[in-house]
mmCIF file of N, CA and C in Angstrom:
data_model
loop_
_atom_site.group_PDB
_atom_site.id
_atom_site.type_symbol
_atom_site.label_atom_id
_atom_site.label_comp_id
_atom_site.label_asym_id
_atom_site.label_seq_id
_atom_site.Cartn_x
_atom_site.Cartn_y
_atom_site.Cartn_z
ATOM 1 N N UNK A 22 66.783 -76.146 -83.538
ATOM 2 C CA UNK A 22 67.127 -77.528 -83.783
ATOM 3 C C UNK A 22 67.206 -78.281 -82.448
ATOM 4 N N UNK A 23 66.543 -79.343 -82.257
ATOM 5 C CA UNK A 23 66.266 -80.282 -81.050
ATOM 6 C C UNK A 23 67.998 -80.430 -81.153
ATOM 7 N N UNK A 24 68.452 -80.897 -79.478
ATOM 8 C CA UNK A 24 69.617 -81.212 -79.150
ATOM 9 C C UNK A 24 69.537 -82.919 -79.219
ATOM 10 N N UNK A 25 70.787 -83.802 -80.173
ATOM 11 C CA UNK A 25 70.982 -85.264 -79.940
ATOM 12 C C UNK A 25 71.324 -85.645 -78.743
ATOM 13 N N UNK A 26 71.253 -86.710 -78.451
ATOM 14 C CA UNK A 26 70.953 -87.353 -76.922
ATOM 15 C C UNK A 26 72.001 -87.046 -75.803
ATOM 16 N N UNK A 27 73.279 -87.146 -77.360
ATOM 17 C CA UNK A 27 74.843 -86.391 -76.073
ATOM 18 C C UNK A 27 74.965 -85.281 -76.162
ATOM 19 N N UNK A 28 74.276 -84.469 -76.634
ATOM 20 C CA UNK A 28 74.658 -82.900 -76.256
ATOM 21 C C UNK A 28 73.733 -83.059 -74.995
ATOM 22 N N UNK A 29 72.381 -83.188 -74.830
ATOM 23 C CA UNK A 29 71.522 -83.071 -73.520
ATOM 24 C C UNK A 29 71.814 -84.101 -72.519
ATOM 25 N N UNK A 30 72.626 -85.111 -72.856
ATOM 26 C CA UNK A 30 73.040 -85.719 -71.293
ATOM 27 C C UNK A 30 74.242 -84.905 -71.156
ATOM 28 N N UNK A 31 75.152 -84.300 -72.378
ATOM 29 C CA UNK A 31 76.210 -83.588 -71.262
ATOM 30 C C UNK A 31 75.942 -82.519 -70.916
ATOM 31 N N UNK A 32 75.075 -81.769 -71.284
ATOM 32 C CA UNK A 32 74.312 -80.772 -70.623
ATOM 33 C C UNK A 32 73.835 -81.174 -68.884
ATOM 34 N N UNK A 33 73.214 -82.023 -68.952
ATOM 35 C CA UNK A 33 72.691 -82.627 -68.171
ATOM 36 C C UNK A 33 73.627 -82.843 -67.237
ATOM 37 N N UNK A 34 74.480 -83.710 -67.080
ATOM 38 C CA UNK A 34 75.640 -84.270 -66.374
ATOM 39 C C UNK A 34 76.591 -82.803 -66.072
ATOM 40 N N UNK A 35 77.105 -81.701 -66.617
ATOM 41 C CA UNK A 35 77.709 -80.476 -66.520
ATOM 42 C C UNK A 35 77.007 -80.349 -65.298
ATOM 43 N N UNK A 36 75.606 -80.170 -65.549
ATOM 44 C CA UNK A 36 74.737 -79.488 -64.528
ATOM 45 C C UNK A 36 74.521 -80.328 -63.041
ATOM 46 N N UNK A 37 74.567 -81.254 -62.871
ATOM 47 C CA UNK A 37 74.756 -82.008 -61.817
ATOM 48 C C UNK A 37 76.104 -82.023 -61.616
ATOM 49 N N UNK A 38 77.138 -82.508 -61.920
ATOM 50 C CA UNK A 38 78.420 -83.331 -61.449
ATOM 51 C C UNK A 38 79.204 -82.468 -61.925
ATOM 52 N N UNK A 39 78.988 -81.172 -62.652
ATOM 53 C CA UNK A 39 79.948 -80.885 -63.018
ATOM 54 C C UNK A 39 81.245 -81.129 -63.725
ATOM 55 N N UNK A 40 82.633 -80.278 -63.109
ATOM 56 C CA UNK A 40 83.786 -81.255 -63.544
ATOM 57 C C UNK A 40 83.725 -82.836 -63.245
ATOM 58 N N UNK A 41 83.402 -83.288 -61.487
ATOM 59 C CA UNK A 41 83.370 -84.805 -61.671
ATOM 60 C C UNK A 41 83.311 -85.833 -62.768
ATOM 61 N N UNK A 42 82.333 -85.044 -63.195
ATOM 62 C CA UNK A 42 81.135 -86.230 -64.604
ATOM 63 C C UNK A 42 82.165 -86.326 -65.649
ATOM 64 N N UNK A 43 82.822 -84.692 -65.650
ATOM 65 C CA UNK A 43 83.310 -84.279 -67.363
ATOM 66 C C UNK A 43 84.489 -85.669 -66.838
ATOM 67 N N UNK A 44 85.416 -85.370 -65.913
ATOM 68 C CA UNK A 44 86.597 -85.967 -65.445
ATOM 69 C C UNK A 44 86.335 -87.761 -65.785
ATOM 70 N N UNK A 45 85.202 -87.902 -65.027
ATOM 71 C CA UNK A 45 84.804 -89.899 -65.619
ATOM 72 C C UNK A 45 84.764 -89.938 -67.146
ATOM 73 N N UNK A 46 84.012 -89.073 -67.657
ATOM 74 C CA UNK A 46 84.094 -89.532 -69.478
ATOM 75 C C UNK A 46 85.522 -89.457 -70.099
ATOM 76 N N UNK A 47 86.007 -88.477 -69.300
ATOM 77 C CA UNK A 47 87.686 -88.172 -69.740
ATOM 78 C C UNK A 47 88.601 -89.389 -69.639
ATOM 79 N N UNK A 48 87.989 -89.651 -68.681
ATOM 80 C CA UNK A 48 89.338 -91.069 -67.925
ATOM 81 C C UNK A 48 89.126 -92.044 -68.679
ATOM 82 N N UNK A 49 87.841 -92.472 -69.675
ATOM 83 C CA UNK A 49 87.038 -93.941 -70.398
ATOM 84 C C UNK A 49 87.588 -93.745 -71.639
ATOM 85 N N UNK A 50 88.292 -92.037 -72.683
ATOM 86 C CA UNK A 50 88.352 -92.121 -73.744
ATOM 87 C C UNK A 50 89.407 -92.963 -74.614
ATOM 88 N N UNK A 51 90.215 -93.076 -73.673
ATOM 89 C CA UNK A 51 91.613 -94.172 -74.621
ATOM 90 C C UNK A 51 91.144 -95.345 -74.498
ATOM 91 N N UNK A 52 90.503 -95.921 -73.120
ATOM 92 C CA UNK A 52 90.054 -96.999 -72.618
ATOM 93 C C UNK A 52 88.899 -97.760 -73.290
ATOM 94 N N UNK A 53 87.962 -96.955 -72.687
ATOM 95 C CA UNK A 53 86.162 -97.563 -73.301
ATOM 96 C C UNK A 53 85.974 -96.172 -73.787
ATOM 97 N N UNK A 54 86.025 -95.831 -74.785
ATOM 98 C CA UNK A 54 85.350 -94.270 -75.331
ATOM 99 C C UNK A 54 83.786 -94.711 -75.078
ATOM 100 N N UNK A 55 83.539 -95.960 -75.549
ATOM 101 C CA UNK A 55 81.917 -96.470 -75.733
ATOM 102 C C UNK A 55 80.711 -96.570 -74.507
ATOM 103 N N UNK A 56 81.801 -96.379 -73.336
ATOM 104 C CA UNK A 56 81.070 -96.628 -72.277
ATOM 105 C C UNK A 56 80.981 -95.323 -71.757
ATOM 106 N N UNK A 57 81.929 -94.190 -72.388
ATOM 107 C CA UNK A 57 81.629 -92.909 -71.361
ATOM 108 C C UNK A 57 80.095 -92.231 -72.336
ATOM 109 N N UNK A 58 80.532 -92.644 -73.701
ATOM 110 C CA UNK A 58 79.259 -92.380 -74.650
ATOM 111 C C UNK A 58 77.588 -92.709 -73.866
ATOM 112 N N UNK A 59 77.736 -94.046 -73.679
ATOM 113 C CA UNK A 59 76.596 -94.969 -72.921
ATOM 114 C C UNK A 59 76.056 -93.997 -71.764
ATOM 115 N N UNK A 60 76.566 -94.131 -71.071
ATOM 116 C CA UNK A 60 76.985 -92.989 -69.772
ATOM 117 C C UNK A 60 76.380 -91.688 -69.858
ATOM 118 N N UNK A 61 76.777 -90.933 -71.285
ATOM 119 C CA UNK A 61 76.407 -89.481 -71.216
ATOM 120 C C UNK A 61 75.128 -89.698 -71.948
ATOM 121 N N UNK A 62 74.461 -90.655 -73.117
ATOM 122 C CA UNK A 62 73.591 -90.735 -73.813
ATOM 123 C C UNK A 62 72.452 -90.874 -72.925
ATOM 124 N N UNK A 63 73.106 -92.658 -72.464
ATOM 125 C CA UNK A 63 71.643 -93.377 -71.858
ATOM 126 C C UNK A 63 71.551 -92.974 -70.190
ATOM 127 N N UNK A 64 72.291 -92.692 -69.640
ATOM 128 C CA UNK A 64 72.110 -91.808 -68.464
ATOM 129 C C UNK A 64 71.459 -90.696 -68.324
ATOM 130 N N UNK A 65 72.445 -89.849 -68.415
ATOM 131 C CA UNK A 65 72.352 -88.325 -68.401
ATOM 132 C C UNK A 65 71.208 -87.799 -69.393
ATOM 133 N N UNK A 66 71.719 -88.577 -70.576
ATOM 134 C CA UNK A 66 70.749 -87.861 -71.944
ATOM 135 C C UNK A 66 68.887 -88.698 -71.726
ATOM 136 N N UNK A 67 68.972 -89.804 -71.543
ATOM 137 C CA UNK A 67 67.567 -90.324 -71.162
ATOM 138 C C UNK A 67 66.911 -90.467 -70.141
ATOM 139 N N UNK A 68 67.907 -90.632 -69.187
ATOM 140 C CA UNK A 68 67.073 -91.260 -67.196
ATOM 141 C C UNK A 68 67.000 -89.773 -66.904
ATOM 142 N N UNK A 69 68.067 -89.240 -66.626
ATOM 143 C CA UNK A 69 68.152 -87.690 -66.372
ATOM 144 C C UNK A 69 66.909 -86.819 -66.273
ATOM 145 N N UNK A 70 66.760 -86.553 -68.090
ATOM 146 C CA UNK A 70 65.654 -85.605 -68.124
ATOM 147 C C UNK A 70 64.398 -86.407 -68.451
ATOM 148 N N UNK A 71 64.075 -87.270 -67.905
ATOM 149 C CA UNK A 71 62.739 -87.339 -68.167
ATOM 150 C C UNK A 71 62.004 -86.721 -66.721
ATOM 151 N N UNK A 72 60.720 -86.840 -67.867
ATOM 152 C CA UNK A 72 59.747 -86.172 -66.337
ATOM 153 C C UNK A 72 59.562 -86.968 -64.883
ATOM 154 N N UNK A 73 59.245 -86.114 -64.502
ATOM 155 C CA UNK A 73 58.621 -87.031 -63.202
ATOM 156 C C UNK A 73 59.013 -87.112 -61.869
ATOM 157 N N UNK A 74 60.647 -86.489 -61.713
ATOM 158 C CA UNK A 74 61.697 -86.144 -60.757
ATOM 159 C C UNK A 74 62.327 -85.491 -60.700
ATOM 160 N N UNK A 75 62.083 -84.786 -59.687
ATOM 161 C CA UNK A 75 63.334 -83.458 -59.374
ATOM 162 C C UNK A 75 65.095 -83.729 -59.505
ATOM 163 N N UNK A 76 65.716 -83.157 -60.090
ATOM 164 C CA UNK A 76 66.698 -83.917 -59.886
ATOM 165 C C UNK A 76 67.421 -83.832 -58.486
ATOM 166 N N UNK A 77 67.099 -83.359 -57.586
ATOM 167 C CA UNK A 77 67.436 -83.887 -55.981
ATOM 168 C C UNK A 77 66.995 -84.835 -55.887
ATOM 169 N N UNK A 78 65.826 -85.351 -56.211
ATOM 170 C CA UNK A 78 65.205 -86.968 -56.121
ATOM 171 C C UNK A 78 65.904 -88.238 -57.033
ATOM 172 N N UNK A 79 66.049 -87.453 -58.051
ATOM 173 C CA UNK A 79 66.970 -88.472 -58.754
ATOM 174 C C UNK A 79 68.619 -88.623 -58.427
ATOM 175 N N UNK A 80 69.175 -87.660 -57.838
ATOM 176 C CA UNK A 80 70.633 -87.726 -56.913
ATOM 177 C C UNK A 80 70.214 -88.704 -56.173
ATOM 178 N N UNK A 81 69.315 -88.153 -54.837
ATOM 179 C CA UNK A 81 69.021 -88.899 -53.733
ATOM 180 C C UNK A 81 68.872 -90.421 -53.940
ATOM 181 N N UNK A 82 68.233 -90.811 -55.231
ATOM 182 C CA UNK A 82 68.016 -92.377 -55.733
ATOM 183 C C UNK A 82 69.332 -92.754 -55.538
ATOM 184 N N UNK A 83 69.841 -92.005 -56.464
ATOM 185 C CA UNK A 83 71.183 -92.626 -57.225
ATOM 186 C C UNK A 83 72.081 -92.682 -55.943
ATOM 187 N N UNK A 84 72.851 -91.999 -55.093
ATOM 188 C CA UNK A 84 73.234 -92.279 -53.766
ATOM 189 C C UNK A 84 73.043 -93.509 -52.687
ATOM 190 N N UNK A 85 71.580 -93.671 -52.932
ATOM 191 C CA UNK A 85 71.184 -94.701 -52.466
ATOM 192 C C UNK A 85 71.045 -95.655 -52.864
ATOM 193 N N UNK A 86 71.211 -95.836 -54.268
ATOM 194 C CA UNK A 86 71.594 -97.094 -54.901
ATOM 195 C C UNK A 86 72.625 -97.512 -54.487
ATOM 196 N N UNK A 87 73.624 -96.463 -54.976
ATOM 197 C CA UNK A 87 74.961 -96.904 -54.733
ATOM 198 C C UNK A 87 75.624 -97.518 -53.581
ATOM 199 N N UNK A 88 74.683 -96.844 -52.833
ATOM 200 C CA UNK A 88 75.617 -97.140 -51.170
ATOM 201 C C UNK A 88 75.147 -98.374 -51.263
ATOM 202 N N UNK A 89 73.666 -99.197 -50.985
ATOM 203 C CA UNK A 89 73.048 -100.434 -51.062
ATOM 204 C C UNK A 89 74.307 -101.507 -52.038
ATOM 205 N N UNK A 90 74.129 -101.036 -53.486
ATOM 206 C CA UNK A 90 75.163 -102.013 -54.034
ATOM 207 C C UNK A 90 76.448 -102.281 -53.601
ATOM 208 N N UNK A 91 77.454 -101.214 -52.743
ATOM 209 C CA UNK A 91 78.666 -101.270 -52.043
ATOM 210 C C UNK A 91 79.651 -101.789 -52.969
ATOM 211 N N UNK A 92 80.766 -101.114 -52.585
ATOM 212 C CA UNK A 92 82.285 -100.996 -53.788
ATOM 213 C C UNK A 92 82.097 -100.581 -54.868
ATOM 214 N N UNK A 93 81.255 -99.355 -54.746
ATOM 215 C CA UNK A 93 80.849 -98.252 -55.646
ATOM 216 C C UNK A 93 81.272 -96.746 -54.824
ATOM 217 N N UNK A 94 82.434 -96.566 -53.919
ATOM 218 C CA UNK A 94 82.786 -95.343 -53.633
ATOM 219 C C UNK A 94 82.982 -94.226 -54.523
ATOM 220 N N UNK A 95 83.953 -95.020 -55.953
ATOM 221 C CA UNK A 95 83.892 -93.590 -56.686
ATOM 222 C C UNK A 95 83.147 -92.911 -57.300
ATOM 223 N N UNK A 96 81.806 -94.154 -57.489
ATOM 224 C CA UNK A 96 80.570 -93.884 -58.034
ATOM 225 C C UNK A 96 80.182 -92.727 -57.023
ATOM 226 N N UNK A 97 80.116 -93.129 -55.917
ATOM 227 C CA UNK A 97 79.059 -92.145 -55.103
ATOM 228 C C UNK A 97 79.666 -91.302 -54.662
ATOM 229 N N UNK A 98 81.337 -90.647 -54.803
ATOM 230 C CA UNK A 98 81.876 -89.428 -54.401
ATOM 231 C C UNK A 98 81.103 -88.581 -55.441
ATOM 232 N N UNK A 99 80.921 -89.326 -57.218
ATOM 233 C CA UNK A 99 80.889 -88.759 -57.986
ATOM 234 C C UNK A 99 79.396 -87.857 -57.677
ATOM 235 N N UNK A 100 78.463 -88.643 -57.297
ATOM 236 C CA UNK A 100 77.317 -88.149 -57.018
ATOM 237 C C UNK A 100 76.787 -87.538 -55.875
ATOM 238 N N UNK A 101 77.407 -87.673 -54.419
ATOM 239 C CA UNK A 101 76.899 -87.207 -53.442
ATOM 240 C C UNK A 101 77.620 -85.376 -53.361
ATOM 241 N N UNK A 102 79.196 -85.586 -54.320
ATOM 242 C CA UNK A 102 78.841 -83.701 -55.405
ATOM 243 C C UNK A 102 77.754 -83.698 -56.067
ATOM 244 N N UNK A 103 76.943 -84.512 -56.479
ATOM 245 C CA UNK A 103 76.274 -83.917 -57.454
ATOM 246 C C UNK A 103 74.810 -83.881 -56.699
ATOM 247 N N UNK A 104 74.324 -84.639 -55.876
ATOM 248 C CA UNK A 104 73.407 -84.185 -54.492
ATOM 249 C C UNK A 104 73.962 -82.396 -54.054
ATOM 250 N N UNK A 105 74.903 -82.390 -53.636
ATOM 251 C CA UNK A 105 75.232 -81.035 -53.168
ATOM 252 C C UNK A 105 75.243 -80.062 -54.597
ATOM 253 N N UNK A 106 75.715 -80.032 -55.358
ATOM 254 C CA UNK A 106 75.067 -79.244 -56.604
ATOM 255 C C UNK A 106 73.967 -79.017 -56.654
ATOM 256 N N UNK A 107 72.978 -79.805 -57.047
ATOM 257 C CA UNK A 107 71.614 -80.091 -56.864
ATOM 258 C C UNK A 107 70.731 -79.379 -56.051
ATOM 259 N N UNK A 108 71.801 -79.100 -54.829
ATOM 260 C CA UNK A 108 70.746 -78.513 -53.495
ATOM 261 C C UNK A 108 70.709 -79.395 -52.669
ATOM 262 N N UNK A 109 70.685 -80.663 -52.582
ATOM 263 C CA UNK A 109 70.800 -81.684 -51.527
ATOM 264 C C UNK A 109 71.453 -81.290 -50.196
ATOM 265 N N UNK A 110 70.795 -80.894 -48.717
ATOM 266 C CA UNK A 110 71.656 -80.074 -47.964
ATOM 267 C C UNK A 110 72.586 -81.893 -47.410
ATOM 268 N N UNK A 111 73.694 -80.995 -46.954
ATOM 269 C CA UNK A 111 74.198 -82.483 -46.047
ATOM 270 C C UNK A 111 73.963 -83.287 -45.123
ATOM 271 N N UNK A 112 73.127 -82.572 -44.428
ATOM 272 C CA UNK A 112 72.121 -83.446 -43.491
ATOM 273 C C UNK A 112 71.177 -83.938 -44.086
ATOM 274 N N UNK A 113 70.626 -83.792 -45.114
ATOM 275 C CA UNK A 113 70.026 -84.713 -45.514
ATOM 276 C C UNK A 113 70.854 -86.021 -46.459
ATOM 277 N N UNK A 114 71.724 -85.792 -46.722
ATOM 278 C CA UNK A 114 72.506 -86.770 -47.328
ATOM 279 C C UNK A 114 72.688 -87.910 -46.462
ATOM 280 N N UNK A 115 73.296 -87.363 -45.050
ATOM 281 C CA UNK A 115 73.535 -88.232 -44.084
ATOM 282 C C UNK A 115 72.903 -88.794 -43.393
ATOM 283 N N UNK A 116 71.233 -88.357 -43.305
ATOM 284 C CA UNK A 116 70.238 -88.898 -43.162
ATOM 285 C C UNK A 116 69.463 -90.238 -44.257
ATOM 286 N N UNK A 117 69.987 -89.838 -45.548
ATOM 287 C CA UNK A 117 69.183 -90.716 -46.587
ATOM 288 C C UNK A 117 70.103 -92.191 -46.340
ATOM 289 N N UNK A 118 71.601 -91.624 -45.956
ATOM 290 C CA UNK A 118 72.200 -92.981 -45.563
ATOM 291 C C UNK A 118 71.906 -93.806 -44.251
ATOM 292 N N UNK A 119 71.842 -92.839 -43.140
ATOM 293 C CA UNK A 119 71.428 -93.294 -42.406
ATOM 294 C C UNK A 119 69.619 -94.646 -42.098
ATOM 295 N N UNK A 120 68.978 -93.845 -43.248
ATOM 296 C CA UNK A 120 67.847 -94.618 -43.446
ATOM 297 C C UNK A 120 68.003 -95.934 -43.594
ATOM 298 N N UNK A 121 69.244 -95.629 -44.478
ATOM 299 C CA UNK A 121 69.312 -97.447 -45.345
ATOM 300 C C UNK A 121 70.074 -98.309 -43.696
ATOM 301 N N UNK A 122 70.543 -98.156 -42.697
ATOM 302 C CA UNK A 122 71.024 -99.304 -41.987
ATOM 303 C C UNK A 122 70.165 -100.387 -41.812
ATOM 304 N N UNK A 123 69.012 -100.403 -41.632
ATOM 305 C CA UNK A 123 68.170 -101.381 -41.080
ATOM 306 C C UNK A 123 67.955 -102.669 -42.298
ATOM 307 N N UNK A 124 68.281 -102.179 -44.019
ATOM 308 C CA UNK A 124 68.046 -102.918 -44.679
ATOM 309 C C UNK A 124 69.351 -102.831 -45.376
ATOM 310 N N UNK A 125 70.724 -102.338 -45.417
ATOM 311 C CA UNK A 125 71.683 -103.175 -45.918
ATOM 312 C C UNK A 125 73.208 -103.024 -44.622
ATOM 313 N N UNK A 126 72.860 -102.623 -43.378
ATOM 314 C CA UNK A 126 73.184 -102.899 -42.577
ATOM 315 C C UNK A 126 74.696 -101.809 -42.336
ATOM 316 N N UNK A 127 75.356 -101.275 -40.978
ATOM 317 C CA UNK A 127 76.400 -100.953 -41.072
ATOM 318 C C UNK A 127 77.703 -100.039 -41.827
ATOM 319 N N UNK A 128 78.178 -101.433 -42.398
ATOM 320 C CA UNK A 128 79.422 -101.623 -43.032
ATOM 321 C C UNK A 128 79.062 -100.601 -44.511
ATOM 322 N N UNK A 129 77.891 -100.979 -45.177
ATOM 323 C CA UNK A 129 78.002 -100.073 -46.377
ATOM 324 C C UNK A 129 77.731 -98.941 -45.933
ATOM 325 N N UNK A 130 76.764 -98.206 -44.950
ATOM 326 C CA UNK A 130 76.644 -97.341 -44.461
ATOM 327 C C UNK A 130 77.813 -96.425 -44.299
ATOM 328 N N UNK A 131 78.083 -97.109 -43.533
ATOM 329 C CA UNK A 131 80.184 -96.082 -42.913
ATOM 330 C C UNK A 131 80.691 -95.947 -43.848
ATOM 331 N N UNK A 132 80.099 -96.600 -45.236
ATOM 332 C CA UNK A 132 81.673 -96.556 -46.070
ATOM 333 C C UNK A 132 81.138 -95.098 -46.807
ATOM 334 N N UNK A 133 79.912 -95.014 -46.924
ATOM 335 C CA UNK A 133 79.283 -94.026 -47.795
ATOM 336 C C UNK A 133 79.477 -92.713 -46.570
ATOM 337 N N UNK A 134 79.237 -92.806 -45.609
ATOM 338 C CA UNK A 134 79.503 -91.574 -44.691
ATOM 339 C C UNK A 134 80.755 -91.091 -44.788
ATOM 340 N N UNK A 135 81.507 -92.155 -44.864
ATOM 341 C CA UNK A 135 83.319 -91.559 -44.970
ATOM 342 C C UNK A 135 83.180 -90.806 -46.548
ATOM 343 N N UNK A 136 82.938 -91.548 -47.257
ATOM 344 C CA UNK A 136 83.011 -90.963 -48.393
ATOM 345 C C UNK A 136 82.366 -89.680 -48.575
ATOM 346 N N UNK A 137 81.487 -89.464 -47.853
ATOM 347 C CA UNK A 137 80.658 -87.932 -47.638
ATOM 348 C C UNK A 137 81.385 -86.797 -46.720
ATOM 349 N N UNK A 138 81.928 -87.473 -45.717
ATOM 350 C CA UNK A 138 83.069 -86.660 -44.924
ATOM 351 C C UNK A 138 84.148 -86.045 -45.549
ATOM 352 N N UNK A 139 84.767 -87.084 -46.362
ATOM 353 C CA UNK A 139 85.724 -86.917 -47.486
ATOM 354 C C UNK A 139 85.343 -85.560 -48.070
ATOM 355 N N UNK A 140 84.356 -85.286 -48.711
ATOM 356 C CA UNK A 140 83.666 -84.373 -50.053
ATOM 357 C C UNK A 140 83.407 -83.164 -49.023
ATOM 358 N N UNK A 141 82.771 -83.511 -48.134
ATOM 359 C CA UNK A 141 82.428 -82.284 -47.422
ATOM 360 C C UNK A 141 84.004 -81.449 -46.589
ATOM 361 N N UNK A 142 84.695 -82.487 -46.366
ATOM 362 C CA UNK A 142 85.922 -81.615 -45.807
ATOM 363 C C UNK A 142 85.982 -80.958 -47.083
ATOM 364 N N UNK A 143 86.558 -81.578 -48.197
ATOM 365 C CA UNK A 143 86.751 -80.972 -49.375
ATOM 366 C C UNK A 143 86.470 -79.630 -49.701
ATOM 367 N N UNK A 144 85.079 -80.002 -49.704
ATOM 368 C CA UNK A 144 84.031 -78.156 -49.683
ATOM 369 C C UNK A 144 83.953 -77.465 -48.958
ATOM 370 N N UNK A 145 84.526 -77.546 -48.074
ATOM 371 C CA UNK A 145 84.940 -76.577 -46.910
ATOM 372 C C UNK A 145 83.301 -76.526 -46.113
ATOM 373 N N UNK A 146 82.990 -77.929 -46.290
ATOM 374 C CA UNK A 146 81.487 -78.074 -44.875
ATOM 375 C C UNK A 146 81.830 -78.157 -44.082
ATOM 376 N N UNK A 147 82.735 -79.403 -43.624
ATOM 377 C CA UNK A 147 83.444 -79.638 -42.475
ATOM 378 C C UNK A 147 84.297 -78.942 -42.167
ATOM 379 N N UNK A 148 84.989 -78.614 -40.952
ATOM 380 C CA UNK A 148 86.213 -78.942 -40.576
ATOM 381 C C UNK A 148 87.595 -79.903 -41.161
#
């Protein structure tokens, strides 16, 4: 029997983000149940698995969205675990941010590096 759209985005999302992911749908259910649904369906369950991208490529997007849009930190703690799940090494993380200075400058930059410092102390990368 084919899997419906939220069993394979939370499949999907488990497999990237892990607890993170499970923890965001958790936090929306008293709140927006409808939006963690949205989230695991039209995310995870449709952008996710379609063809065409590795999902290191599709982390790496998504990271770099985020940082570009800015005052999306918890967005991108959520995902730059899920880059490192993925396989994403950390130098390249800190490189994909580094790319973006020239076109959204600085300030969003640092904020996404701290936030990567953050995760990586966490995981015992750093110091």
């Amino acid at each position: 029997m084919e899997k419906n759209l939220f069993e394979k985005g939370l499949e999907q999302l488990k497999r990237i983000d892990g607890e993170g992911g499970k923890n965001v749908i958790k936090s929306l259910e008293k709140i927006a149940p409808d939006v963690g649904k949205f989230i695991v369906e039209f995310a995870f369950g449709e952008i996710y698995t379609r063809e065409g991208l590795s999902l290191q490529e599709r982390e790496m997007i998504t990271i770099t969205s985020l940082l570009t849009s800015g005052g999306c930190e918890p967005q991108l703690e959520v995902h730059i675990n899920g880059a490192l799940n993925v396989g994403i090494t950390p130098g390249k993380i800190i490189e994909t941010f580094v790319q973006c200075i020239p076109y959204v400058g600085f300030p969003k930059v640092l904020n996404a590096i701290n936030v990567a410092k953050k995760i990586f102390v966490e995981r015992k990368i750093l110091p």
